[in-house]
CSV table of C-alpha atoms and ligand atoms in Angstrom, one decimal:
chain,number,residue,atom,x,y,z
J,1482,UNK,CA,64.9,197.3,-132.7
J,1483,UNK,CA,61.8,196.1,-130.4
J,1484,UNK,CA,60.6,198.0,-127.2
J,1485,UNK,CA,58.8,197.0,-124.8
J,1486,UNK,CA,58.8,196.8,-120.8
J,1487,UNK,CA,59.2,194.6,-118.2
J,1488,UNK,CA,58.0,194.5,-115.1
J,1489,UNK,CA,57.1,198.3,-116.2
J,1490,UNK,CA,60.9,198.6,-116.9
J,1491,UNK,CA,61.8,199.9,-120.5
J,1492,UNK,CA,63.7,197.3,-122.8
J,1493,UNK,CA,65.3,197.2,-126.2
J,1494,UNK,CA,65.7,194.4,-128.1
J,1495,UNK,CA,66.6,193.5,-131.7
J,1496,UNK,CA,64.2,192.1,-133.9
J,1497,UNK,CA,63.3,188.0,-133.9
J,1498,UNK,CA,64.2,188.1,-129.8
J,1499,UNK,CA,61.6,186.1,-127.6
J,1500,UNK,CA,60.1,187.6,-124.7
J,1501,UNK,CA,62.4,185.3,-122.6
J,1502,UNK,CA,65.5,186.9,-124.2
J,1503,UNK,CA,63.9,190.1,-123.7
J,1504,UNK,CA,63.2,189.1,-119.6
J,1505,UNK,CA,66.9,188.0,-119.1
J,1506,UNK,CA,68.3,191.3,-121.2
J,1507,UNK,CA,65.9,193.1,-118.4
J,1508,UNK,CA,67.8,191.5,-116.0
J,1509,UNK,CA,64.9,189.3,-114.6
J,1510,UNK,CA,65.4,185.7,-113.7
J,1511,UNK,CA,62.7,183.0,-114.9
J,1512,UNK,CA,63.8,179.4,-114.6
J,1513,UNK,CA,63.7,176.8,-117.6
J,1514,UNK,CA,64.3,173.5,-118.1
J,1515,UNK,CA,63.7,173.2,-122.0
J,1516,UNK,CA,65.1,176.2,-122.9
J,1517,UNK,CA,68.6,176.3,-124.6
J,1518,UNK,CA,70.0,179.5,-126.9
J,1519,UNK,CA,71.4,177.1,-129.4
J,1520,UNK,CA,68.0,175.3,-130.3
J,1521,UNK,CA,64.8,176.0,-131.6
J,1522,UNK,CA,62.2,176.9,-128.8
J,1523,UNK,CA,59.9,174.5,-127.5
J,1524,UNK,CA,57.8,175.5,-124.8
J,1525,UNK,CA,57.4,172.2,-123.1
J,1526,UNK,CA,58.1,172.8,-119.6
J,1527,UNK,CA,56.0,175.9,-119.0
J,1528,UNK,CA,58.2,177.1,-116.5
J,1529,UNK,CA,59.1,180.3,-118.2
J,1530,UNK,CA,55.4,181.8,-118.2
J,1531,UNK,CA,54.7,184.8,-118.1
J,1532,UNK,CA,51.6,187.7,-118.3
J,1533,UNK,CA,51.2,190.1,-121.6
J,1534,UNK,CA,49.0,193.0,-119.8
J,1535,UNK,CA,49.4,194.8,-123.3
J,1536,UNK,CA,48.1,195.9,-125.8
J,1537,UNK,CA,46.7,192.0,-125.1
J,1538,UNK,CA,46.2,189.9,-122.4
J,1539,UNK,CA,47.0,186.6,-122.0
J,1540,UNK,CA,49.4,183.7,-120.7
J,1541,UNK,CA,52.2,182.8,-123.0
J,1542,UNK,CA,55.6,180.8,-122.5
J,1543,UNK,CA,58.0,183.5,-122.9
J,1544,UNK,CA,60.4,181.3,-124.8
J,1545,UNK,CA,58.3,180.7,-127.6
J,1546,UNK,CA,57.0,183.9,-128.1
J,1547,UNK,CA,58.1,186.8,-129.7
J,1548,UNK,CA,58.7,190.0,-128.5
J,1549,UNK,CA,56.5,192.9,-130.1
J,1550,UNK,CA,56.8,196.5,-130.0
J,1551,UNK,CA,54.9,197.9,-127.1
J,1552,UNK,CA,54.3,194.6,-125.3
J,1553,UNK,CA,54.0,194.6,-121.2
J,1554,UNK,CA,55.2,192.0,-119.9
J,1555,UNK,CA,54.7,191.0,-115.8
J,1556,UNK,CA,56.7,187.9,-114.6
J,1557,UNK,CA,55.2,187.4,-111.1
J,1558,UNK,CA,52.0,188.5,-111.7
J,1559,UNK,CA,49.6,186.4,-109.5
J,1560,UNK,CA,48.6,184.0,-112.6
J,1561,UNK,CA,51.9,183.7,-114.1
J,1562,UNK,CA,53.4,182.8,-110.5
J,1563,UNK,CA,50.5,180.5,-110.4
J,1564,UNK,CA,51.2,178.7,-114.0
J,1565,UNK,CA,55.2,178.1,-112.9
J,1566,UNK,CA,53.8,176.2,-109.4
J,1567,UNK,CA,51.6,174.3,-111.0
J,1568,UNK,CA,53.7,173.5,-113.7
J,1569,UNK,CA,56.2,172.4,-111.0
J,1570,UNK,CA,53.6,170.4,-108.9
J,1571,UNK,CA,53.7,168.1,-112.4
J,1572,UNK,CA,57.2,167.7,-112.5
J,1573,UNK,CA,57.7,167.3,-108.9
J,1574,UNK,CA,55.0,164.3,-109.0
J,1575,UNK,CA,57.0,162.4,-112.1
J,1576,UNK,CA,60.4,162.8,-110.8
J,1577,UNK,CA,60.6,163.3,-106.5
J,1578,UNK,CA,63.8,162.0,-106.8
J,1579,UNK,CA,65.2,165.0,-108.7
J,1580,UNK,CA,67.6,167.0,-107.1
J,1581,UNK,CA,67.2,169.6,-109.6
J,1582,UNK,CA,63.6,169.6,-109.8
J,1583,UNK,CA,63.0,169.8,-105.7
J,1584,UNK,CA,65.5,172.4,-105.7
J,1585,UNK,CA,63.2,174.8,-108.8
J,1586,UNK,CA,60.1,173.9,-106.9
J,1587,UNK,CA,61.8,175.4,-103.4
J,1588,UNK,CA,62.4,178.4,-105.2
J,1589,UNK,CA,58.8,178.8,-106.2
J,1590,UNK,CA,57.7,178.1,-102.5
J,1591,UNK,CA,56.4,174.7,-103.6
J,1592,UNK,CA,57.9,171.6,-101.6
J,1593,UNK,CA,54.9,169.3,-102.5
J,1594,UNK,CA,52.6,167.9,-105.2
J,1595,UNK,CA,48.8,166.9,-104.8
J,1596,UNK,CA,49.7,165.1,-108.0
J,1597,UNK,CA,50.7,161.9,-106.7
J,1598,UNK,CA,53.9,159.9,-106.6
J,1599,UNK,CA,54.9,158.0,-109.7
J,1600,UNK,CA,54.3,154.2,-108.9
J,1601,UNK,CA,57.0,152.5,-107.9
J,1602,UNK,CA,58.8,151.0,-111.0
J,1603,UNK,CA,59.3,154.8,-112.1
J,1604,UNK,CA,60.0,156.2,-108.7
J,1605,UNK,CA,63.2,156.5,-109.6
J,1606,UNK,CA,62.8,158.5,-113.2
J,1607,UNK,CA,64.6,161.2,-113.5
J,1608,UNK,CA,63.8,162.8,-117.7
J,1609,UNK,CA,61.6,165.6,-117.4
J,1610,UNK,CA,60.0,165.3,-121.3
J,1611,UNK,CA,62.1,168.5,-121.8
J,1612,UNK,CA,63.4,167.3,-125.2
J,1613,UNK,CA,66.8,168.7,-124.8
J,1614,UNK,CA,68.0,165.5,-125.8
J,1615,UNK,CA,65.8,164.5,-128.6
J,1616,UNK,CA,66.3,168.5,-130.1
J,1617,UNK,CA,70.0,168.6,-130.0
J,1618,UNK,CA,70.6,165.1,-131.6
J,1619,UNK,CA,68.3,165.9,-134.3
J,1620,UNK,CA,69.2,169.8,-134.6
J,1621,UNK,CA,72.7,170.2,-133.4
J,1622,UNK,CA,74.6,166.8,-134.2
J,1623,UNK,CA,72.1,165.4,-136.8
J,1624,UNK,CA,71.6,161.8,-136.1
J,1625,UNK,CA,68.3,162.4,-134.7
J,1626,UNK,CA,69.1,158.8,-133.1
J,1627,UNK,CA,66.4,159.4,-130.3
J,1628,UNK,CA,62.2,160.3,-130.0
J,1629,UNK,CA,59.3,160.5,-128.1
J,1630,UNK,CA,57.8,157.2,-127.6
J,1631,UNK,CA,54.7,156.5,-126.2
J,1632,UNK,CA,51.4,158.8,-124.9
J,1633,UNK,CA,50.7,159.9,-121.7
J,1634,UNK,CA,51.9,158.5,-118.4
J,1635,UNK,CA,53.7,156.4,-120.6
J,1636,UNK,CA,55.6,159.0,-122.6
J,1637,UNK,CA,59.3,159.1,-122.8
J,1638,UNK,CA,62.1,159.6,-124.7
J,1639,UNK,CA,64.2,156.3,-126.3
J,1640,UNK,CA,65.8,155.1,-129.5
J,1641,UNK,CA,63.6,153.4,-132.5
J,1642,UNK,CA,62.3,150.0,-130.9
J,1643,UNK,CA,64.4,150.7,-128.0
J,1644,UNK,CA,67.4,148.8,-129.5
J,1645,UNK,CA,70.7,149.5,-129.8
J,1646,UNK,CA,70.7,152.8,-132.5
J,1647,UNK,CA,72.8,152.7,-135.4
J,1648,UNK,CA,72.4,156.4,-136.1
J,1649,UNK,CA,73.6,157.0,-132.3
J,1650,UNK,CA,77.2,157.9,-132.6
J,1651,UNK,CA,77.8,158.2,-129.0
J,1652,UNK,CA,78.8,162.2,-128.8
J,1653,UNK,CA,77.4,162.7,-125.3
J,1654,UNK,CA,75.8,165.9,-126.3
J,1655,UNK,CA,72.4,164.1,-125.2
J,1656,UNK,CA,73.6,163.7,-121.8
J,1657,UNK,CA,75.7,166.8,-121.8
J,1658,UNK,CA,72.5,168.5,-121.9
J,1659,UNK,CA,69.9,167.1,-119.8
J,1660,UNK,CA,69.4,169.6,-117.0
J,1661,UNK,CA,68.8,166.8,-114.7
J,1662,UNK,CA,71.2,164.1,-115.4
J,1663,UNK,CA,68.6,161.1,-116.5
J,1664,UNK,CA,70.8,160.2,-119.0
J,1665,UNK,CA,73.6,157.9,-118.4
J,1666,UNK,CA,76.8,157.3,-120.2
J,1667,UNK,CA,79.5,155.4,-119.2
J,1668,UNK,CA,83.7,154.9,-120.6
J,1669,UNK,CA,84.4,151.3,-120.2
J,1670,UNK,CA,87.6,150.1,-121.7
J,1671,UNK,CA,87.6,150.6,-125.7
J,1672,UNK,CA,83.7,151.4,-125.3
J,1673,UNK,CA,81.3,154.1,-124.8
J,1674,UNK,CA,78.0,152.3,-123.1
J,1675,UNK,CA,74.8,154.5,-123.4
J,1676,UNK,CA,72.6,152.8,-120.9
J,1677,UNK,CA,69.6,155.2,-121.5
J,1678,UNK,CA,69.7,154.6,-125.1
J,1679,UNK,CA,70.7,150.8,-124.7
J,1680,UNK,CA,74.2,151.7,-127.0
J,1681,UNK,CA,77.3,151.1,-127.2
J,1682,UNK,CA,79.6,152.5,-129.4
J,1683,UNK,CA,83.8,152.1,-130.3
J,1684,UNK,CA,85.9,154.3,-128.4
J,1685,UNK,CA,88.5,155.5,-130.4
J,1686,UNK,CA,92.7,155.2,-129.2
J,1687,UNK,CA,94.9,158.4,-129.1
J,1688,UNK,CA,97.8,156.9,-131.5
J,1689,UNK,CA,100.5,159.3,-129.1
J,1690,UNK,CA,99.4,158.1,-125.8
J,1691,UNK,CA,97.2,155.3,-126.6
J,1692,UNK,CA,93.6,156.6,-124.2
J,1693,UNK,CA,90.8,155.9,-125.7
J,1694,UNK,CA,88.3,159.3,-125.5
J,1695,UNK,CA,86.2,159.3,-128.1
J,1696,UNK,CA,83.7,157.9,-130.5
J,1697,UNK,CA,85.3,156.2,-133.0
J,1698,UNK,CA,84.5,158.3,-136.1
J,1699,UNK,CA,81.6,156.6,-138.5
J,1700,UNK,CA,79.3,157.5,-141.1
J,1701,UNK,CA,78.5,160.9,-141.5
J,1702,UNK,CA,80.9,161.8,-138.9
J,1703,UNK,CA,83.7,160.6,-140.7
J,1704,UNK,CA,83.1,162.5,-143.9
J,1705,UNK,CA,81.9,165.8,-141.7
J,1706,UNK,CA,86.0,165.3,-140.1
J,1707,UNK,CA,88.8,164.2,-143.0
J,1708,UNK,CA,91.0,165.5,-140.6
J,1709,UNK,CA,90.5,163.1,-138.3
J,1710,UNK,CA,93.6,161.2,-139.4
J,1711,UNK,CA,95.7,163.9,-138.6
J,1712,UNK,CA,95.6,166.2,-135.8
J,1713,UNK,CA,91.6,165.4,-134.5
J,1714,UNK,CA,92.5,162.2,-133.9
J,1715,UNK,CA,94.9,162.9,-131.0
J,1716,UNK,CA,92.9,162.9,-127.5
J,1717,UNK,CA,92.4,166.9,-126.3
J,1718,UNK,CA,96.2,166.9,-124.3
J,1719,UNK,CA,98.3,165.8,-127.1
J,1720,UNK,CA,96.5,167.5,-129.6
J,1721,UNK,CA,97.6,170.5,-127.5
J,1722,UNK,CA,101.4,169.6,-126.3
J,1723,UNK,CA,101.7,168.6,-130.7
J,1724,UNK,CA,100.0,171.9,-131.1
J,1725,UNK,CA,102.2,174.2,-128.8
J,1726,UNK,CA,105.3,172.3,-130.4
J,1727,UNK,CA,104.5,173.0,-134.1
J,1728,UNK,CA,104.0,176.9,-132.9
J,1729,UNK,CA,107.4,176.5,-130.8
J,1730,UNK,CA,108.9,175.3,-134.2
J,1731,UNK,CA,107.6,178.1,-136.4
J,1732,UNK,CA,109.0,180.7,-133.9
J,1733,UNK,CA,112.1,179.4,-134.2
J,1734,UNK,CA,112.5,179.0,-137.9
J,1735,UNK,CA,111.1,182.6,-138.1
J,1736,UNK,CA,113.6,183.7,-135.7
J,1737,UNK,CA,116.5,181.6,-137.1
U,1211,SF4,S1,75.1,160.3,-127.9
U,1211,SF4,FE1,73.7,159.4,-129.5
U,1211,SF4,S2,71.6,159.9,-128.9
U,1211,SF4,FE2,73.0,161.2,-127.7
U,1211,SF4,S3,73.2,163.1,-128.9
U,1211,SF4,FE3,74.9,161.8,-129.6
U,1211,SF4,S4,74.1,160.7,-131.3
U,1211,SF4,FE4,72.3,161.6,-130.3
């Protein structure tokens, strides 16, 4: 196990936690956008900094570094207050529109950025550059179907060539993470219709009641699932109602 403090409070942690971990087991809020448990840390959106006082100092993103034995960690101090603002006066100038964003910055006292306003074909953007997306298709689903394109002013996130992907198999999980809705997916009849990623995929039927509510199951996908002819392959309610019958049927034949 690790101790250190926070905020000059005392905290045990096991080994291989980050200092954000060790922040939220402290009970200490510090927003993120690019931060999720299930996916390796990133340190993009530099919202989570925070001050080591010792036995070092310095500035780190508390999501990407580790916690040490004896470290002393300060959340507000004046420069780490001063990182998260700034770092919010960035995002606030590429997305004013975001609901999400405006409301973090409000939280930090900042309502305005002497960044600029995006010009006016992006005034309406909305992706932070968190990589959520790009991280949990590549880690968590494995198509990595999506990637940074582009430097600078011009970076953002898209598929190869910005074409239609055929590693894309249309999970959602890209959209289910984005912490401020950019990305947009739409059900349309027998098809899934990725407009971010310029995709559409084949939703697949429920052979019981005939909705369509999923991907229809390709590639990889498709070896990952042999089930899927059999009970995955029912939509989430029938799946269920077949479910609670078969366990209906087993009590009985036990009983009987
Ligand atoms: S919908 Fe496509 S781009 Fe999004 S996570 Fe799934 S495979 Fe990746």
């Amino acid at each position: 196990m690790i101790n250190l403090t926070v905020n000059e409070q005392p905290v045990t942690v096991p080994e291989g936690t980050t200092i954000l971990q060790a922040v939220r087991a402290a009970g200490v809020e510090l927003p993120t956008l690019c931060y999720h448990e299930g996916l390796a840390p990133y340190g993009a959106c530099r919202l989570c900094m925070v001050t080591i006082t010792a036995p070092h100092h310095g500035l780190v993103a508390s999501c990407a570094y580790p916690a040490e034995e004896g470290l002393m960690v300060e959340t507000h101090s004046p420069e780490a207050v001063s990182a998260r603002r700034l770092a919010l006066e960035f995002l606030l100038s590429r997305c004013p529109q975001s609901e999400v964003i405006r409301e973090l910055a409000a939280q930090e006292g900042v309502t305005a950025s002497r960044f600029g306003t995006p010009p006016p074909e992006r005034a309406e953007e909305l992706c932070v550059l968190c990589g959520l997306c790009v991280r949990v298709c590549r880690e968590a689903i494995g198509a990595a179907a999506i990637g940074f394109i582009g430097r600078g002013m011009e970076r953002r996130v898209g598929t190869p060539f910005e074409v239609q992907s055929e590693a894309c198999i249309g999970c959602g999980a890209c959209a289910e993470i984005c912490p401020t809705n950019a990305i947009k997916i739409e059900d349309r009849g027998n098809e899934r219709i990725l407009h971010t990623w310029h995709t559409t995929v084949e939703l697949h039927s429920c052979p019981e009641c005939g909705r369509y509510f999923a991907p229809e199951p390709t590639g990889f996908l498709k070896d990952m699932f042999p089930e899927i002819e059999n009970l995955w392959a029912l939509c989430p309610e029938c799946r269920r109602q077949r479910t609670a019958r078969q366990w209906i049927e087993q009590e009985h034949t036990r009983a009987t």
